[in-house]
Amino acid sequence: LAKVDSTVINALVQKGIFEVYEQEISRLAGYEDQLLEAGELSEQQVEALQGIHEGFSQKLVTLLHGVTGSGKTRVYVELIREVIDRGEQVLYLLPEIALTTQIIDRLQKVFGDQIAVYHSRLSNNERVEMWNSVLAGKPVILGARSALFLPFKQLGLIVVDEEHDPSYKQHDPNPRYNGRDTAIFLAGLHGAKTLLGTATPSIESYYNAQSGKYGLVEMKERFGGLELPEMAVADAKKELKERKLQSHFTTGLIDELKSALERGEQAILFQNRRGYAPTYRCSSCGWSAQCTNCDVSLTYHKATRNLKCHYCGYYSPVPNSCPDCGDRKLILIGFGTEKIEDELGIYLPQAKVGRMDLDTVRSKNAHSRIINDFEEKRTEVLVGTQMVTKGLDFENVGIVGVLSADQLLQFPDFRAGERAFQLMVQVSGRAGRKHKRGKVLIQAFNTGHPVLREVLNNDFTSFFAREIRERQEFRYPPFTRLIRITLKHKKPEVVNEAGERFAEFLKTELGWRVLGPAVPAVARVRNFFLLDVLLKLERDSALIQRAKLLIADATHRIQSETGLSGVRVNVDVDPY
């Protein structure tokens, strides 16, 4: 401040005028704002807290099933406070730290510097500091699944928020694990309790609660007596026949958006596909732009004027004419968030539109900026992928639109119905907070789908009953454990031979439990050809252990054979 160099400072120290002392300054940003009181608990929250205590008195795990806006976070706050007062630590898990800034801010306003946030963007020095603070007994750690590996000294409680979220599953690279299941195991090692919280429980967790393995507490009403949003389905098939469909918008959705904006309210539009259009095709010969490294079509991105692969990142410029026949009749098929944003400029020219997907949140703090713009009403309509379903609480959303329910329901996976139900209910929960009810409009061609009916009635009980019957009939989790073995090689004939040998060996030992080999939906990624072998195993620990040994043996046999040694084998237990 005095603009003097170190020579002057050293001279003053030697004369005893200045005294030198060392102070450790944390690299981790502390909380400096004034702390707030959490507020009084509602009657429903008091009952939920009592139910959790009762559950913990008999079980290590309790599931808190509360509708969107029921005030689950306030219950978490009270539980965390109790654990801290006992001198124990709390691990609060979130599916993705970057997408849950609102929850982090809310907890920090109550607990201040007692909370540390752990995420993958910390520097190595910050990680060391975090590690040491956990060892020293930091009371509360907020983090994504990687926080499970911190050295807790006296862990008393793990809260797994949004326990249903697929982001808890680590797919690549190794180790492949589910953060929720690992949290339960970790808590068991420490003699701690685990609370699973969600508005849309996973089938496995709810089954465990129903069968008595977990405790179960339910919050069926929104906080403050607020009603759940009004739900409706727009028949896109009918409007298409009557030529009323305006590109990808039904007239009902356009009308609702206009009405909401006229009332000074905001809107959220959910389309679970980024980019402008997923297919770029020649209408003369049928050619479509394909990735050179993967067996997928390239997605057109208007902002960058290129075609991009969402698997390997390959991109190419947009051709002006068909590379096969030379015709210039090239068309875009399908739609993503970028196209919805673009078309809103036609139907709602005065609206201020924002977009939240992987393309718009790549830079640091981009997600927080988009959320803040919407909170401060600088954005009126927010278009996004499933990012808009996670951890967001806005008080002025009058209408939520789901652009294509069919896309969610037709996905070739036994969990498609479960995921569709969860996503639609979660995004619906963004509508109508504070003193407004809000409305949700779901566009679909197949309006008679049972999942849609259950979403409209917010009927998780019927959804679960139907889904669990199907799972039992076809031997899917929670009645079995799945193990997916993926074989990879750059030559298709090599991976085919390896897959046949692998499956044949396992079938001699495990019989009907082995399915495949089968080509996955995307048969080539990054120039590796893929083949899957699926194991469906009864929930018997001895059988599962035996299967693991057989897989290791089969892998060794395949990789020891001449010509097959280059085959990569990835094993995923409980694929999600």
XYZ file of C-alpha atoms in Angstrom:
576
model
C 0.000 0.000 0.000
C 2.922 2.364 0.816
C 4.618 1.420 -2.482
C 7.935 0.458 -0.838
C 10.143 -2.470 -1.763
C 11.165 -5.443 0.413
C 14.491 -3.773 1.452
C 12.637 -1.088 3.416
C 10.323 -3.675 4.991
C 13.274 -5.884 6.043
C 15.060 -2.885 7.602
C 11.973 -2.025 9.672
C 11.723 -5.660 10.806
C 15.397 -5.674 11.906
C 14.847 -2.499 13.943
C 11.923 -4.146 15.706
C 9.372 -1.707 14.307
C 7.598 -4.411 12.264
C 6.929 -7.915 13.467
C 6.653 -10.847 11.037
C 4.210 -13.662 11.666
C 2.796 -16.417 9.441
C -0.887 -16.944 8.825
C -2.411 -19.807 6.866
C -4.903 -18.535 4.284
C -7.319 -21.081 2.858
C -7.527 -21.357 -0.917
C -11.118 -22.493 -0.502
C -13.513 -19.576 -0.609
C -15.213 -19.043 2.732
C -18.767 -17.813 3.293
C -18.753 -14.149 4.339
C -22.430 -13.125 4.154
C -24.703 -12.918 7.165
C -26.249 -16.231 8.232
C -30.018 -16.640 8.048
C -32.455 -18.518 10.246
C -33.848 -21.617 8.554
C -37.440 -20.747 9.506
C -40.154 -22.671 11.316
C -40.991 -26.215 10.279
C -44.465 -26.870 8.900
C -46.634 -29.585 10.434
C -45.825 -31.900 7.517
C -42.080 -31.266 7.938
C -42.265 -31.998 11.684
C -44.044 -35.284 10.932
C -41.451 -36.134 8.263
C -38.613 -35.451 10.705
C -40.230 -37.695 13.306
C -40.756 -40.396 10.672
C -37.082 -40.247 9.677
C -36.017 -40.588 13.320
C -38.294 -43.613 13.680
C -36.915 -45.082 10.461
C -33.326 -44.573 11.616
C -34.106 -46.236 14.959
C -34.761 -49.490 13.081
C -33.036 -49.189 9.684
C -29.725 -47.871 8.374
C -31.427 -46.311 5.323
C -34.612 -44.244 5.059
C -36.273 -43.006 1.868
C -37.889 -39.558 1.983
C -40.439 -39.404 -0.838
C -41.782 -35.861 -1.066
C -43.586 -34.205 -3.965
C -41.808 -31.326 -5.705
C -42.014 -28.201 -3.548
C -42.896 -30.119 -0.353
C -39.948 -28.671 1.587
C -37.565 -31.631 1.743
C -34.501 -29.354 1.918
C -35.789 -27.766 5.134
C -36.017 -31.264 6.666
C -32.436 -31.948 5.549
C -31.314 -28.735 7.285
C -32.826 -29.850 10.592
C -31.232 -33.307 10.365
C -27.839 -31.800 9.498
C -28.079 -29.465 12.491
C -28.799 -32.407 14.821
C -25.807 -34.379 13.517
C -23.456 -31.367 13.819
C -24.627 -30.800 17.397
C -23.576 -34.389 18.174
C -20.074 -33.587 16.900
C -20.411 -35.781 13.817
C -19.935 -35.086 10.104
C -22.497 -34.958 7.298
C -21.957 -35.776 3.636
C -24.620 -34.163 1.440
C -24.524 -35.685 -2.047
C -25.889 -33.956 -5.144
C -26.071 -35.480 -8.650
C -24.112 -32.633 -10.279
C -22.611 -29.738 -8.310
C -22.653 -27.333 -11.279
C -26.414 -27.786 -11.727
C -27.417 -27.273 -8.087
C -26.078 -23.833 -7.171
C -29.428 -22.785 -5.664
C -29.351 -25.594 -3.076
C -25.710 -24.885 -2.215
C -26.460 -21.175 -1.683
C -29.424 -22.028 0.519
C -27.446 -24.378 2.764
C -24.507 -21.975 3.007
C -26.851 -19.214 4.199
C -27.787 -21.440 7.148
C -24.478 -23.155 7.984
C -21.888 -20.691 6.630
C -18.273 -21.829 7.001
C -19.336 -25.138 8.501
C -19.921 -26.249 4.908
C -17.275 -27.085 2.313
C -18.107 -27.817 -1.326
C -16.133 -30.555 -3.085
C -16.192 -30.883 -6.866
C -14.033 -31.941 -9.806
C -12.954 -28.391 -10.752
C -10.867 -27.883 -7.607
C -7.118 -27.520 -8.214
C -4.736 -30.107 -6.765
C -3.775 -27.728 -3.938
C -7.440 -27.076 -3.156
C -8.091 -30.826 -3.082
C -5.283 -31.318 -0.563
C -6.726 -28.535 1.575
C -10.192 -30.081 1.366
C -8.775 -33.502 2.271
C -7.098 -32.051 5.360
C -10.219 -30.131 6.408
C -12.306 -33.325 6.246
C -9.658 -35.151 8.283
C -9.794 -32.323 10.805
C -13.555 -32.841 11.163
C -15.193 -30.297 8.816
C -18.880 -30.630 9.803
C -20.623 -30.655 6.399
C -19.336 -31.635 2.964
C -21.436 -30.957 -0.127
C -20.316 -32.823 -3.186
C -20.998 -35.019 -6.179
C -20.224 -38.751 -6.142
C -16.426 -38.232 -5.945
C -16.877 -36.784 -2.422
C -17.520 -40.357 -1.245
C -13.768 -40.950 -1.299
C -12.868 -38.191 1.187
C -11.336 -39.305 4.535
C -14.238 -38.784 6.946
C -13.234 -38.924 10.585
C -16.623 -39.230 12.271
C -19.360 -39.622 9.670
C -22.863 -39.564 11.141
C -25.183 -39.010 8.169
C -25.193 -39.153 4.371
C -27.976 -37.335 2.532
C -28.395 -38.488 -1.081
C -30.503 -35.750 -2.664
C -32.367 -36.641 -5.889
C -31.414 -40.275 -5.304
C -33.090 -41.339 -8.566
C -30.774 -39.275 -10.773
C -28.758 -41.296 -13.360
C -25.838 -38.857 -12.869
C -24.945 -40.766 -9.693
C -23.777 -43.600 -11.930
C -20.156 -43.391 -13.114
C -19.966 -44.988 -16.574
C -16.493 -44.127 -17.865
C -13.727 -44.369 -16.970
C -13.240 -47.011 -14.271
C -14.275 -47.495 -11.530
C -17.919 -47.926 -12.606
C -20.149 -47.461 -9.589
C -23.435 -45.936 -8.453
C -22.899 -43.069 -6.013
C -26.174 -43.783 -4.204
C -25.342 -47.445 -3.568
C -21.752 -46.586 -2.631
C -23.054 -43.992 -0.149
C -25.139 -46.657 1.595
C -22.092 -48.944 1.771
C -19.847 -46.135 3.093
C -22.384 -45.179 5.757
C -22.505 -48.815 6.844
C -18.718 -48.858 7.299
C -18.951 -45.806 9.583
C -22.069 -46.920 11.439
C -23.810 -43.849 9.979
C -27.325 -43.427 8.582
C -28.305 -42.727 4.970
C -31.256 -40.587 3.903
C -32.381 -40.921 0.281
C -34.499 -37.979 -0.847
C -36.508 -37.436 -4.032
C -39.880 -36.552 -5.530
C -39.572 -39.470 -7.969
C -37.940 -42.504 -6.305
C -36.058 -45.058 -8.348
C -37.951 -48.336 -8.671
C -35.193 -50.121 -6.730
C -35.242 -47.723 -3.768
C -39.035 -47.636 -3.493
C -39.183 -51.440 -3.704
C -36.628 -51.664 -0.874
C -38.756 -49.265 1.178
C -41.987 -51.148 0.436
C -40.417 -54.493 1.318
C -39.138 -53.194 4.671
C -35.427 -53.051 3.854
C -35.488 -49.234 4.099
C -37.594 -46.922 6.210
C -40.160 -44.876 4.259
C -41.402 -41.329 4.911
C -43.743 -39.528 2.501
C -44.555 -35.830 2.074
C -47.613 -35.634 -0.171
C -48.374 -31.912 -0.067
C -46.503 -28.846 -1.252
C -45.175 -26.444 1.370
C -47.573 -23.666 2.346
C -50.622 -25.496 1.012
C -49.714 -24.642 -2.587
C -51.422 -26.844 -5.166
C -49.501 -29.037 -7.577
C -49.519 -27.622 -11.130
C -52.441 -28.189 -13.477
C -51.416 -30.929 -15.926
C -52.591 -31.384 -19.524
C -51.578 -33.260 -22.681
C -51.592 -31.632 -26.121
C -52.393 -34.066 -28.952
C -49.651 -33.360 -31.511
C -50.900 -36.160 -33.789
C -54.366 -34.614 -34.044
C -52.965 -31.134 -34.707
C -50.663 -32.507 -37.398
C -53.648 -34.102 -39.178
C -55.626 -30.873 -38.904
C -52.569 -28.886 -40.062
C -52.628 -26.775 -36.918
C -49.158 -27.774 -35.695
C -46.845 -24.763 -35.885
C -43.512 -26.434 -36.597
C -42.900 -28.218 -33.253
C -45.452 -26.281 -31.210
C -49.105 -27.153 -30.722
C -51.506 -24.214 -30.772
C -52.272 -24.917 -27.113
C -48.643 -24.479 -26.084
C -48.215 -21.280 -28.116
C -51.393 -19.847 -26.558
C -50.267 -20.769 -23.030
C -46.843 -19.187 -23.596
C -48.400 -15.959 -24.870
C -50.850 -15.803 -21.945
C -48.118 -16.413 -19.363
C -45.892 -13.687 -20.812
C -48.810 -11.237 -20.925
C -49.363 -11.892 -17.189
C -45.690 -11.123 -16.544
C -44.897 -14.774 -15.808
C -42.036 -16.897 -17.120
C -41.898 -20.218 -18.957
C -39.664 -23.292 -19.115
C -39.550 -25.517 -22.215
C -38.006 -28.987 -21.953
C -36.581 -30.840 -24.954
C -34.128 -33.600 -24.108
C -31.951 -33.174 -27.183
C -29.382 -30.459 -27.774
C -28.298 -28.987 -31.081
C -30.508 -27.720 -33.899
C -31.445 -30.934 -35.721
C -30.189 -34.521 -35.226
C -30.237 -35.480 -38.921
C -29.040 -33.716 -42.097
C -30.363 -35.616 -45.106
C -30.567 -35.493 -48.898
C -34.229 -35.720 -49.953
C -33.239 -37.057 -53.389
C -31.054 -40.102 -52.621
C -31.479 -40.532 -48.847
C -27.846 -39.800 -47.901
C -27.412 -38.518 -44.337
C -24.371 -36.993 -42.644
C -22.642 -39.664 -40.533
C -19.727 -39.545 -38.112
C -16.520 -41.008 -39.551
C -15.632 -42.563 -36.165
C -19.035 -43.674 -34.811
C -22.185 -45.288 -36.182
C -24.352 -42.240 -35.500
C -25.660 -39.338 -37.545
C -24.092 -35.923 -37.105
C -26.160 -33.251 -35.357
C -26.506 -29.865 -37.018
C -25.535 -26.909 -34.801
C -26.686 -23.602 -36.221
C -24.622 -21.383 -33.888
C -21.329 -22.873 -35.103
C -22.576 -23.770 -38.602
C -21.231 -27.296 -38.409
C -22.249 -30.943 -38.067
C -21.104 -32.555 -34.826
C -20.930 -36.031 -33.277
C -22.156 -36.075 -29.675
C -20.195 -39.271 -28.966
C -16.620 -38.502 -30.026
C -16.677 -34.753 -30.764
C -15.900 -35.076 -34.493
C -17.271 -32.195 -36.550
C -17.376 -31.154 -40.183
C -18.611 -28.151 -42.183
C -22.132 -28.278 -43.606
C -22.063 -29.405 -47.269
C -23.964 -27.262 -49.777
C -24.774 -30.273 -51.957
C -25.149 -34.020 -51.414
C -21.729 -35.774 -51.470
C -23.369 -38.855 -53.066
C -25.675 -37.520 -55.803
C -24.716 -33.840 -55.998
C -28.287 -32.625 -55.447
C -28.783 -29.516 -53.327
C -32.069 -30.713 -51.768
C -30.657 -31.117 -48.266
C -33.111 -31.057 -45.360
C -32.959 -31.032 -41.566
C -34.938 -33.716 -39.713
C -35.887 -33.602 -36.039
C -35.307 -30.823 -33.538
C -33.198 -29.947 -30.529
C -33.033 -27.096 -28.018
C -31.255 -24.772 -30.445
C -34.076 -25.076 -32.989
C -36.734 -24.466 -30.320
C -34.875 -21.315 -29.260
C -34.718 -20.221 -32.902
C -38.426 -20.852 -33.589
C -39.531 -18.956 -30.488
C -38.147 -15.882 -32.232
C -40.850 -16.406 -34.881
C -43.835 -17.200 -32.645
C -42.880 -14.965 -29.693
C -40.710 -12.258 -31.290
C -40.770 -9.975 -28.224
C -39.821 -12.694 -25.704
C -36.359 -12.782 -24.130
C -35.261 -16.404 -24.589
C -32.410 -18.248 -22.861
C -31.056 -21.746 -23.477
C -29.467 -24.189 -21.042
C -27.775 -27.294 -22.422
C -24.278 -28.729 -22.669
C -23.408 -26.294 -25.473
C -24.262 -23.169 -23.452
C -22.761 -24.122 -20.061
C -19.255 -25.125 -21.142
C -17.545 -21.992 -19.822
C -16.945 -21.390 -16.126
C -19.921 -19.834 -14.310
C -22.079 -20.053 -17.468
C -24.691 -22.163 -15.682
C -24.900 -19.735 -12.751
C -25.254 -16.812 -15.167
C -28.146 -18.476 -17.036
C -29.921 -19.306 -13.753
C -29.336 -15.807 -12.392
C -30.712 -14.194 -15.572
C -33.877 -16.261 -15.208
C -34.196 -15.536 -11.471
C -33.792 -11.802 -12.096
C -36.340 -12.009 -14.961
C -33.828 -10.882 -17.568
C -34.900 -14.067 -19.384
C -38.601 -14.816 -19.877
C -38.468 -18.242 -21.536
C -35.826 -20.833 -20.645
C -35.326 -23.674 -23.137
C -33.251 -26.634 -22.012
C -32.416 -30.315 -21.824
C -32.771 -32.285 -18.583
C -30.576 -29.634 -16.946
C -33.762 -27.586 -16.432
C -35.256 -30.411 -14.331
C -32.505 -30.368 -11.691
C -32.480 -28.432 -8.438
C -34.178 -25.285 -9.712
C -36.684 -23.272 -7.685
C -38.252 -20.268 -9.417
C -41.199 -18.316 -8.046
C -42.556 -16.861 -11.290
C -42.910 -19.825 -13.677
C -46.477 -19.891 -15.007
C -46.121 -22.552 -17.694
C -43.827 -25.540 -18.290
C -43.895 -27.218 -21.706
C -42.589 -30.692 -22.554
C -41.959 -30.588 -26.303
C -41.726 -34.315 -27.098
C -42.857 -36.898 -24.546
C -42.708 -39.638 -27.209
C -38.944 -39.248 -27.535
C -38.554 -40.100 -23.832
C -41.019 -43.003 -23.876
C -39.699 -44.744 -27.002
C -36.095 -45.095 -25.853
C -34.972 -48.769 -26.176
C -34.228 -49.442 -22.500
C -36.166 -51.231 -19.764
C -35.857 -48.069 -17.657
C -37.378 -45.820 -20.372
C -40.753 -45.567 -18.625
C -39.122 -44.853 -15.276
C -36.847 -42.146 -16.706
C -39.696 -40.544 -18.655
C -41.904 -40.442 -15.548
C -39.092 -38.956 -13.452
C -38.104 -36.294 -15.988
C -41.663 -35.162 -16.695
C -42.633 -35.017 -13.008
C -39.392 -33.223 -12.095
C -39.714 -30.584 -14.816
C -43.404 -30.179 -13.920
C -42.303 -29.321 -10.397
C -40.656 -26.140 -11.707
C -44.146 -24.687 -12.347
C -46.086 -22.786 -9.727
C -44.158 -21.940 -6.582
C -44.981 -19.359 -3.886
C -48.634 -18.320 -4.344
C -49.221 -19.461 -7.928
C -50.416 -22.868 -9.083
C -48.820 -22.991 -12.522
C -49.572 -25.191 -15.508
C -47.791 -27.981 -17.375
C -48.498 -28.889 -21.002
C -47.028 -32.116 -22.402
C -46.952 -32.546 -26.189
C -47.279 -36.136 -27.421
C -48.314 -38.122 -30.482
C -49.164 -41.210 -28.399
C -51.450 -39.548 -25.859
C -52.764 -42.884 -24.552
C -49.454 -44.093 -23.131
C -49.926 -45.314 -19.513
C -46.903 -43.360 -18.251
C -48.454 -40.122 -19.532
C -51.681 -40.908 -17.697
C -49.741 -41.504 -14.467
C -47.730 -38.289 -14.894
C -50.922 -36.285 -15.453
C -52.414 -37.633 -12.217
C -49.078 -37.422 -10.359
C -49.817 -41.068 -9.565
C -46.526 -42.635 -8.525
C -48.347 -45.492 -6.752
C -50.003 -46.751 -9.971
C -46.826 -46.182 -11.964
C -44.775 -48.203 -9.470
C -47.346 -51.042 -9.297
C -47.407 -51.443 -13.089
C -43.651 -51.083 -13.503
C -42.796 -53.565 -10.727
C -45.097 -56.212 -12.278
C -43.291 -55.873 -15.609
C -39.863 -55.980 -13.962
C -40.781 -59.191 -12.127
C -42.232 -60.818 -15.247
C -39.171 -60.113 -17.388
C -36.561 -60.607 -14.629
C -35.241 -57.071 -14.370
C -34.009 -55.176 -11.281
C -34.884 -55.052 -8.436
C -35.565 -58.800 -8.808
C -32.227 -59.482 -10.489
C -28.756 -57.959 -10.734
C -27.537 -57.032 -14.199
C -23.946 -57.235 -15.386
C -23.191 -55.843 -18.839
C -19.941 -56.927 -20.478
C -18.915 -54.777 -23.463
C -16.235 -56.081 -25.821
C -14.386 -53.605 -28.069
C -12.032 -53.929 -31.027
C -11.201 -51.940 -34.160
C -12.024 -54.931 -36.396
C -15.662 -56.115 -36.433
C -14.769 -59.738 -37.232
C -12.436 -59.889 -34.217
C -14.978 -58.497 -31.750
C -17.666 -60.810 -33.185
C -15.519 -63.898 -32.639
C -14.522 -62.740 -29.146
C -18.163 -62.060 -28.258
C -19.306 -65.503 -29.401
C -16.532 -67.230 -27.435
C -17.141 -65.107 -24.343
C -20.899 -65.745 -24.293
C -20.482 -69.455 -25.075
C -18.127 -69.946 -22.116
C -20.477 -68.136 -19.712
C -23.555 -70.007 -21.005
C -21.982 -73.383 -20.211
C -21.770 -72.271 -16.572
C -24.729 -69.899 -16.157
C -27.199 -71.078 -18.826
C -30.305 -68.925 -19.438
C -28.881 -66.099 -17.338
C -26.579 -65.113 -20.232
C -28.034 -63.025 -23.086
C -26.141 -62.210 -26.258
C -23.760 -61.376 -27.704
C -25.796 -58.522 -29.162
C -24.914 -55.393 -31.102
C -25.774 -52.286 -29.007
C -27.856 -49.389 -30.363
C -24.619 -47.601 -31.308
C -22.405 -50.339 -32.744
C -19.217 -48.298 -33.236
C -17.768 -45.499 -31.081
C -14.377 -43.822 -31.672
C -13.631 -46.481 -34.324
C -14.108 -49.334 -31.848
C -16.756 -51.904 -32.766
C -18.859 -52.931 -29.776
C -20.637 -56.093 -28.689
C -22.606 -56.625 -25.467
C -23.125 -59.714 -23.324
C -25.739 -59.279 -20.586
C -26.050 -61.322 -17.399
C -29.314 -61.466 -15.444
C -28.535 -62.942 -12.048
C -30.801 -63.782 -9.140
C -30.050 -61.685 -6.072
C -27.852 -64.348 -4.524
C -24.450 -63.201 -3.269
C -22.805 -66.597 -3.892
C -24.070 -66.663 -7.497
C -22.956 -63.075 -8.135
C -19.499 -63.802 -6.736
C -19.265 -66.910 -8.928
C -20.305 -64.878 -11.981
C -17.565 -62.326 -11.304
C -14.949 -65.098 -11.202
C -16.316 -66.579 -14.431
C -16.158 -63.165 -16.141
C -12.527 -62.756 -15.048
C -11.757 -66.268 -16.339
C -13.503 -65.625 -19.678
C -11.654 -62.314 -20.082
C -8.306 -64.017 -19.451
C -9.115 -66.810 -21.936
C -10.139 -64.378 -24.687
C -7.175 -62.049 -24.234
C -4.743 -64.996 -24.168
C -5.820 -66.258 -27.591
C -3.856 -65.353 -30.696
C -5.731 -62.751 -32.697
C -8.030 -61.815 -29.811
C -5.474 -60.353 -27.397
C -6.325 -56.790 -28.450
C -9.988 -57.096 -27.455
C -10.950 -54.715 -24.647
C -13.430 -55.950 -22.055
C -15.451 -53.501 -19.922
C -17.570 -54.892 -17.095
C -20.423 -52.788 -15.704
C -22.252 -54.156 -12.660
C -25.754 -52.665 -12.296
C -25.629 -50.658 -15.566
C -27.813 -47.554 -15.371
